[in-house]
Every structure is written in C-alpha cells, then in structure tokens.
Amino acid sequence: MPCRVAVDFGTSNTVLACWDEATGSARVLEIPGWSRPCSGDQVSTPQIPSLIHYAGGEARWIGQQVHDLGLLDSPATVRWMKHYISTRSPVRVPLPGGSRSYREVGADFLGAVLAALPAAAGEGDLEAVFPVPVESFEHYQDWVISLAGSAGIGRVRVVDEATAAAVASGLALRPGEVFMLFDMGGGTLDVSVVRLEEGENGQGRRCRVLGKAGEDIGGMRMDQWIFEDIRERCGSMPGGQAGMALSRPLLSACERAKEVLSVENETDISVRLLPGEGLEFSTPYTRGEFERLLEERGVFPRLNATVQRALQGAYSRGFSEDDLVGVVMVGGCSQIPAVKKALEHRFGREKIRYDHPLVTVARGAAACAAGIDLDDHVQHDYALRFWNSRTGAHEFRTLVRQGDPYPSRRPLARLLIRATYDGQAQLGVPIFEMGKAKRGDQAAHRELVSDPGGGVRLVDLPDEERELRDAFWMNEKAPFFIPANPPAMRDEARFEISFSLDENKRLLVTARDNRTGHVVMKDRPVVRLV
Ligand SMILES: Nc1ncnc2c1ncn2[C@@H]1O[C@H](COP(=O)(O)OP(=O)(O)OP(=O)(O)O)[C@@H](O)[C@H]1O
Ligand SMILES: [Mg+2]
C-alpha cells in the first residue's frame, strides 16, 4: 500500500500530512525537534518553521531547532526561501563556508525534510502532492518536482494551494455547494472559488475550480513594511554598524508585533543586543498604526481585486456571488482583524468561516494525494515568440489563455512558422509564460536582501530583472525543434502547426510540412503549463 503524503512548503511554515486510509482523513505529521505546535490553531497541530541555520561544516539546524537555540536572528539563518526561489531571486546569501543561492538553501531545507518524511509517515512507498501558489511559475514547480524525485519519492504531483485548501474545507460541505477559499500566508494570497461535485455513480468526489487568483502579498511583506515604517519614523534608531546589527532582530520583532496586534491593541517593538551601548531600541506600536500602514500600502484594494478576479472566473462559468455558501479563511494572516473585517464587509459576517488556518492546505493536498479528483484550468497566458522580419523585432503570439480548460477538446491555436535564414534545418518553438507586469506597484519591485555585513536592507530591483519576472522562457534549457528536410529557405512559411493541451496540462504540438505535405509530428509534448 503506498503512503500518500502532502508537503506544504510554506514561506513561513512547512506542514506535512499523510492520508490515513483507515479513517479516511488526513493526519498532520510531526518531525520531533523540528516541528512545533501551530500557534493560533484551536487544535494543536505540528508545523515546521521554514528556517535553516548553517552551523559550520556540514552541521545544519532545521525548523524549531533554530528557535530553540536562539539562532533566528543569526546571519547564518535563512528564512522565506520559498519567496526568493519563486521570484527567481539572483541574490546569493553570505553563509559560513561560502555564499549560496536561495534554490540551494531551499534544497538543503526541503531535502532534509523529505529525507525525514518516511520515518514520520510510516511504511509504504511515498506518493506526494506538493501544493504550490496559484501564481507560481513552471520553474518553481519543476524545482519542487525534481527535488522530490531526488529524495526518492516515486510519484509526485503539484496542485495549487487554494485548491488544496478548498478540498480540505470541502470535505465538510455538501456536493453542489460553491464556496470561496481565502488563504493569506507568509508569502502569497491565494483565492479560489470551488464547487464540490459527486463523482460518477456516487463514486468519489470532484472539486471543480470555477475561478482562482493569486497575489504576492502576505505576512513577510507586512513585516518589511513595519520595518521600513519604524526606520523612517524613529530618528532615535542607531545608524552605521550598530543599526545593521539591529536590523535582523528588528525584523523579527516586527513580525512578532504584527502577530500580537491581532489580539492586543498595542505592543512594544523592542530589540536589545547590548543595553547601555546604543545597541537597544524600543518603540510602542498600535493596531491603528499597523492598519494605517496596510491602508497606505494598498493592501485592501489588492485583496479585493484578487477576490474579484477569482469571482470573475466563476462568473464566466455561469456562477454568481449569490451561489457562494461560505468563505473559508485560512493562512496565518487571515487572523489579522483588519483582513477579517475586509472580508466580512465584502461578503457579510455570516458567510465567513475559519478552519484550522495553518494546516488546511496540507490536509487538502493529502486528500488530493488520496485521489480526490480536480477539474481545473490554466493559470497564465502562454505565447510563442517569433521573429518578425518586417518589423525586425521579436513578437509574441498567444497560444493559451488564462482560464482555458484542459484537456482541450480542439486545437487552441493554429499558425504558420517561417524560416529565418536560408538552409535552416530545424525551426525552434520557444514558449513563454507571460506574467502580469505590475506597473506602478513599487513594493513588488523591492526586495529584502541580506548584506555581507550581516544586516538586511530593501533594494530596488534593476529593470532587466523586472522584465525577467514578467515573461519567462519556459523551454530555454530544453529547446524544442521541428526538423525541416529538405532545409527551409528564409521567410518560407514551412510548417503549419497547431497546439492543444492534454490532461496533465502539457502543451502538445502537431506540425505539417507545407513543402512535403507530411505530418512530421503529432501531439508531441513541448512543455507543461501551470
Ligand atoms: N495571529 C497572527 N496574526 C497575524 N499574523 C499571523 C498570526 N499568526 C501567524 N501570522 C503570520 O502568518 C504568516 C504565516 O502564515 P502561514 O503559515 O499560513 O504561511 P505559509 O503557509 O508559510 O506561507 P505561504 O503559503 O504564503 O507560502 C507569517 O507572516 C506570520 O507572521
Ligand atoms: Mg501556506
């Protein structure tokens, strides 16, 4: 019997769950020493803080060990890896034994967790589902899948976080009911509108995603905003080396203050390294100040716009807001009173529910691993890049649009591709994932980086990197070519190609050679979409 597990690698916390065949429910797993009970959850369920500390040589501390040893604010401790990996941050973290990229650090952390998984989950070959953010890109999903493969997990699937959470909450709902899942975690906000359907002949359940949307706002950004706010407002804050030494503990203090302000009206943000030597700092911070900050940073319009985009998908499938039976709020930041209030205001208090906010995604992903079916659609626009000899520039032709269902019933796009030079023996098919350029959104283009002096600071991203984040060449490392035999001449409209999608969201190409009249390839997979 395979052992079906879910690994919710979060920006702040990692939650592991396995499907218990005997009870037909998901059980959250604990790794002794690395896990701690979730805070804010009514039932104490274990989570692993997504933290790794490099202690020199091969020694590493993971999760709760980092807290227990008082190493959270050490420059050799790395956090928020998932955010930096998914945004393709080029930053290297200065660490003992040399600098490392966030992908390497993430692989060290997640690799250690996966290696410990069999002992926590019990007997059987592992089959795993990894929830990923709604807006996550192919490169992030591939990273997760290849890491799981190296850890010896035989079967690996990814599912988006909002859908996984919806599956867990949906287990308590009746078939036919439509509900919204709102997951605001450490890194991202993921919203989905889902309808639960009974499988054929009453067999199994199907979770039909009607609409979903994601946005890059979560607890980590809020911590950074408080951090900036404090530094800007407080002239008494030490500068130079002392300021740098205080920056990491200050950031942690901002995170704690944000959490405390969910239950208290006022708290102190204090940092003490060496009292009496200027290395101490303290300031009161109120819930009102925090809420004003959220307003200034445009959190509520962004939150509403994300909810609206998810609803839009449902509208286009014939559902209206009146069909919603409930809005389930999960994720650590769903505990922020102003966030709760915004949703209560939007949907009415009676519709809002909280459901084990920190472990729902992992529980739902474990249910997906156990075979709850999903009926889903594509999350981004995808385009073919071609050379336009008339304009002398590269251009994009959209092949698949966000919201297209898969598998596709008929070809999604048909086009002719031309040779760019005489004697061309193979014509490339470069596929790009088109991101949404968040123009005017300065916060999305600023990043918190560790500096060699051991502190942290916010920097503006250079233009090239902004562009890189907006359109991504998916098959750059594994280019796809259609062979031309005999070779093509410059500008010859050599192949008629059509694209479709299979049930694994793979983009398939069929190509007909206009010169010979032969179909040279049929339904050949090019890339897997998100
Ligand atoms: N009571 C609280 N009030 C406010 N914020 C909280 C509270 N409890 C936790 N948080 C914040 O929630 C975030 C962590 O939430 P969660 O564990 O859902 O994130 P994650 O799953 O790791 O991230 P993601 O899913 O975005 O990758 C942190 O920023 C944490 O500070
Ligand atoms: Mg999460």
Short mmCIF file of C-alpha atoms in Angstrom, two decimals, residues 111-298:
data_model
loop_
_atom_site.label_atom_id
_atom_site.label_comp_id
_atom_site.label_asym_id
_atom_site.label_seq_id
_atom_site.Cartn_x
_atom_site.Cartn_y
_atom_site.Cartn_z
CA GLY A 111 15.76 17.94 1.10
CA ALA A 112 16.27 17.43 4.86
CA VAL A 113 12.51 17.47 5.49
CA LEU A 114 11.87 14.97 2.68
CA ALA A 115 14.62 12.70 3.98
CA ALA A 116 12.92 12.68 7.40
CA LEU A 117 9.47 12.08 5.90
CA PRO A 118 9.47 8.25 5.67
CA ALA A 119 10.16 7.91 9.41
CA ALA A 120 7.29 10.31 10.20
CA ALA A 121 4.80 8.92 7.68
CA GLY A 122 5.31 5.18 8.22
CA GLU A 123 5.55 2.18 5.91
CA GLY A 124 4.99 2.16 2.16
CA ASP A 125 6.31 3.78 -0.99
CA LEU A 126 5.79 7.50 -0.83
CA GLU A 127 3.47 9.30 -3.22
CA ALA A 128 3.44 13.03 -2.66
CA VAL A 129 1.37 16.06 -3.54
CA PHE A 130 3.01 19.48 -3.25
CA PRO A 131 0.69 22.46 -3.01
CA VAL A 132 2.12 25.49 -4.87
CA PRO A 133 0.87 29.11 -5.02
CA VAL A 134 -1.81 29.87 -7.62
CA GLU A 135 0.52 32.29 -9.39
CA SER A 136 3.59 30.09 -9.15
CA PHE A 137 5.63 29.62 -12.26
CA GLU A 138 6.73 26.48 -14.05
CA HIS A 139 10.33 26.83 -12.85
CA TYR A 140 9.19 26.68 -9.21
CA GLN A 141 7.01 23.64 -9.82
CA ASP A 142 9.84 21.91 -11.67
CA TRP A 143 12.21 22.67 -8.81
CA VAL A 144 9.81 21.07 -6.32
CA ILE A 145 9.21 18.03 -8.53
CA SER A 146 12.89 17.38 -9.20
CA LEU A 147 13.75 17.75 -5.52
CA ALA A 148 11.07 15.20 -4.62
CA GLY A 149 12.45 12.89 -7.33
CA SER A 150 15.96 13.14 -5.86
CA ALA A 151 14.51 12.30 -2.44
CA GLY A 152 13.26 9.01 -3.92
CA ILE A 153 9.55 9.87 -3.94
CA GLY A 154 8.11 7.74 -6.74
CA ARG A 155 5.01 9.67 -7.70
CA VAL A 156 4.84 13.45 -7.40
CA ARG A 157 2.07 15.84 -8.29
CA VAL A 158 1.56 19.56 -7.74
CA VAL A 159 -1.77 21.18 -7.00
CA ASP A 160 -2.39 24.82 -6.28
CA GLU A 161 -2.61 25.89 -2.65
CA ALA A 162 -6.03 27.47 -2.86
CA THR A 163 -7.47 24.33 -4.40
CA ALA A 164 -5.84 22.06 -1.83
CA ALA A 165 -7.30 24.19 0.95
CA ALA A 166 -10.68 24.10 -0.78
CA VAL A 167 -10.55 20.29 -0.92
CA ALA A 168 -9.92 20.11 2.84
CA SER A 169 -12.72 22.52 3.66
CA GLY A 170 -14.93 20.93 1.02
CA LEU A 171 -14.77 17.62 2.84
CA ALA A 172 -17.27 19.13 5.28
CA LEU A 173 -19.53 20.55 2.57
CA ARG A 174 -22.34 19.02 0.58
CA PRO A 175 -21.91 18.23 -3.12
CA GLY A 176 -23.18 21.02 -5.30
CA GLU A 177 -22.16 23.79 -2.90
CA VAL A 178 -19.96 26.63 -4.12
CA PHE A 179 -17.54 28.29 -1.73
CA MET A 180 -14.53 30.57 -1.66
CA LEU A 181 -11.19 29.73 -0.14
CA PHE A 182 -9.09 32.67 1.02
CA ASP A 183 -5.52 31.71 2.03
CA MET A 184 -3.29 34.54 3.16
CA GLY A 185 0.04 33.14 4.31
CA GLY A 186 3.59 34.37 4.76
CA GLY A 187 4.32 34.90 1.06
CA THR A 188 1.17 34.95 -1.01
CA LEU A 189 -2.58 35.42 -1.04
CA ASP A 190 -4.34 32.59 -2.89
CA VAL A 191 -8.07 32.72 -3.54
CA SER A 192 -10.24 30.13 -5.24
CA VAL A 193 -13.91 29.61 -5.89
CA VAL A 194 -14.76 25.94 -5.94
CA ARG A 195 -17.76 23.69 -6.39
CA LEU A 196 -17.81 20.26 -4.88
CA GLU A 197 -19.32 17.60 -7.13
CA GLU A 198 -20.21 13.97 -6.56
CA GLY A 199 -18.21 11.65 -8.85
CA GLU A 200 -19.89 9.39 -11.40
CA ASN A 201 -22.36 6.90 -9.80
CA GLY A 202 -21.74 8.47 -6.41
CA GLN A 203 -18.10 7.30 -6.56
CA GLY A 204 -15.56 9.69 -5.04
CA ARG A 205 -15.71 13.45 -5.12
CA ARG A 206 -14.64 16.01 -7.61
CA CYS A 207 -13.57 19.51 -6.78
CA ARG A 208 -14.30 21.82 -9.67
CA VAL A 209 -12.31 25.03 -9.66
CA LEU A 210 -14.51 27.81 -11.01
CA GLY A 211 -12.09 30.66 -10.55
CA LYS A 212 -8.79 31.38 -8.85
CA ALA A 213 -6.34 34.21 -8.42
CA GLY A 214 -3.13 34.88 -6.55
CA GLU A 215 -1.23 37.94 -5.41
CA ASP A 216 2.19 38.49 -3.97
CA ILE A 217 1.06 39.84 -0.59
CA GLY A 218 1.47 38.07 2.70
CA GLY A 219 2.92 38.36 6.17
CA MET A 220 6.52 38.72 5.05
CA ARG A 221 5.75 41.92 3.12
CA MET A 222 3.87 43.32 6.12
CA ASP A 223 6.88 42.65 8.35
CA GLN A 224 9.05 44.56 5.86
CA TRP A 225 6.60 47.47 5.79
CA ILE A 226 6.59 47.74 9.59
CA PHE A 227 10.40 47.52 9.48
CA GLU A 228 10.61 50.38 6.95
CA ASP A 229 8.00 52.39 8.84
CA ILE A 230 9.93 52.12 12.11
CA ARG A 231 13.24 53.03 10.48
CA GLU A 232 11.72 56.03 8.73
CA ARG A 233 9.79 57.32 11.71
CA CYS A 234 12.26 56.79 14.52
CA GLY A 235 15.13 59.21 14.41
CA SER A 236 16.45 57.60 17.61
CA MET A 237 17.33 54.38 15.80
CA PRO A 238 21.13 53.86 15.74
CA GLY A 239 22.84 54.08 12.34
CA GLY A 240 26.03 52.51 10.91
CA GLN A 241 27.30 49.16 12.21
CA ALA A 242 25.00 49.29 15.23
CA GLY A 243 21.95 49.83 13.04
CA MET A 244 23.00 46.91 10.86
CA ALA A 245 23.40 44.62 13.86
CA LEU A 246 19.91 45.57 14.98
CA SER A 247 18.24 45.07 11.60
CA ARG A 248 17.66 41.30 11.80
CA PRO A 249 16.28 41.26 15.36
CA LEU A 250 14.21 44.32 14.46
CA LEU A 251 12.64 42.47 11.52
CA SER A 252 11.76 39.52 13.80
CA ALA A 253 10.35 41.96 16.37
CA CYS A 254 8.17 43.49 13.60
CA GLU A 255 6.83 40.02 12.74
CA ARG A 256 6.03 39.31 16.40
CA ALA A 257 4.35 42.71 16.77
CA LYS A 258 2.15 42.02 13.73
CA GLU A 259 1.02 38.73 15.32
CA VAL A 260 0.45 40.26 18.78
CA LEU A 261 -1.60 43.10 17.26
CA SER A 262 -4.15 40.50 16.13
CA VAL A 263 -5.16 40.15 19.78
CA GLU A 264 -3.85 43.30 21.51
CA ASN A 265 -4.38 46.96 20.66
CA GLU A 266 -0.82 47.98 21.42
CA THR A 267 2.59 46.34 21.74
CA ASP A 268 6.27 47.26 22.02
CA ILE A 269 8.71 46.66 19.22
CA SER A 270 11.93 46.26 21.16
CA VAL A 271 15.36 44.98 20.33
CA ARG A 272 18.17 44.64 22.84
CA LEU A 273 21.61 43.43 21.85
CA LEU A 274 23.87 45.23 24.33
CA PRO A 275 21.80 47.51 26.59
CA GLY A 276 23.61 50.71 27.51
CA GLU A 277 25.90 50.64 24.44
CA GLY A 278 23.42 52.07 21.97
CA LEU A 279 22.51 48.59 20.80
CA GLU A 280 18.98 48.71 22.07
CA PHE A 281 15.82 50.12 20.71
CA SER A 282 12.18 50.20 21.70
CA THR A 283 9.04 51.86 20.40
CA PRO A 284 5.34 51.34 21.02
CA TYR A 285 3.26 50.28 18.01
CA THR A 286 -0.53 50.19 17.91
CA ARG A 287 -3.03 48.20 15.92
CA GLY A 288 -4.28 51.51 14.49
CA GLU A 289 -0.78 52.34 13.18
CA PHE A 290 -0.47 48.88 11.65
CA GLU A 291 -3.87 49.18 9.98
CA ARG A 292 -2.97 52.60 8.62
CA LEU A 293 0.18 51.10 7.18
CA LEU A 294 -1.82 48.34 5.47
CA GLU A 295 -4.07 51.04 4.00
CA GLU A 296 -1.17 53.18 2.80
CA ARG A 297 0.39 50.14 1.11
CA GLY A 298 -2.87 49.44 -0.72
#
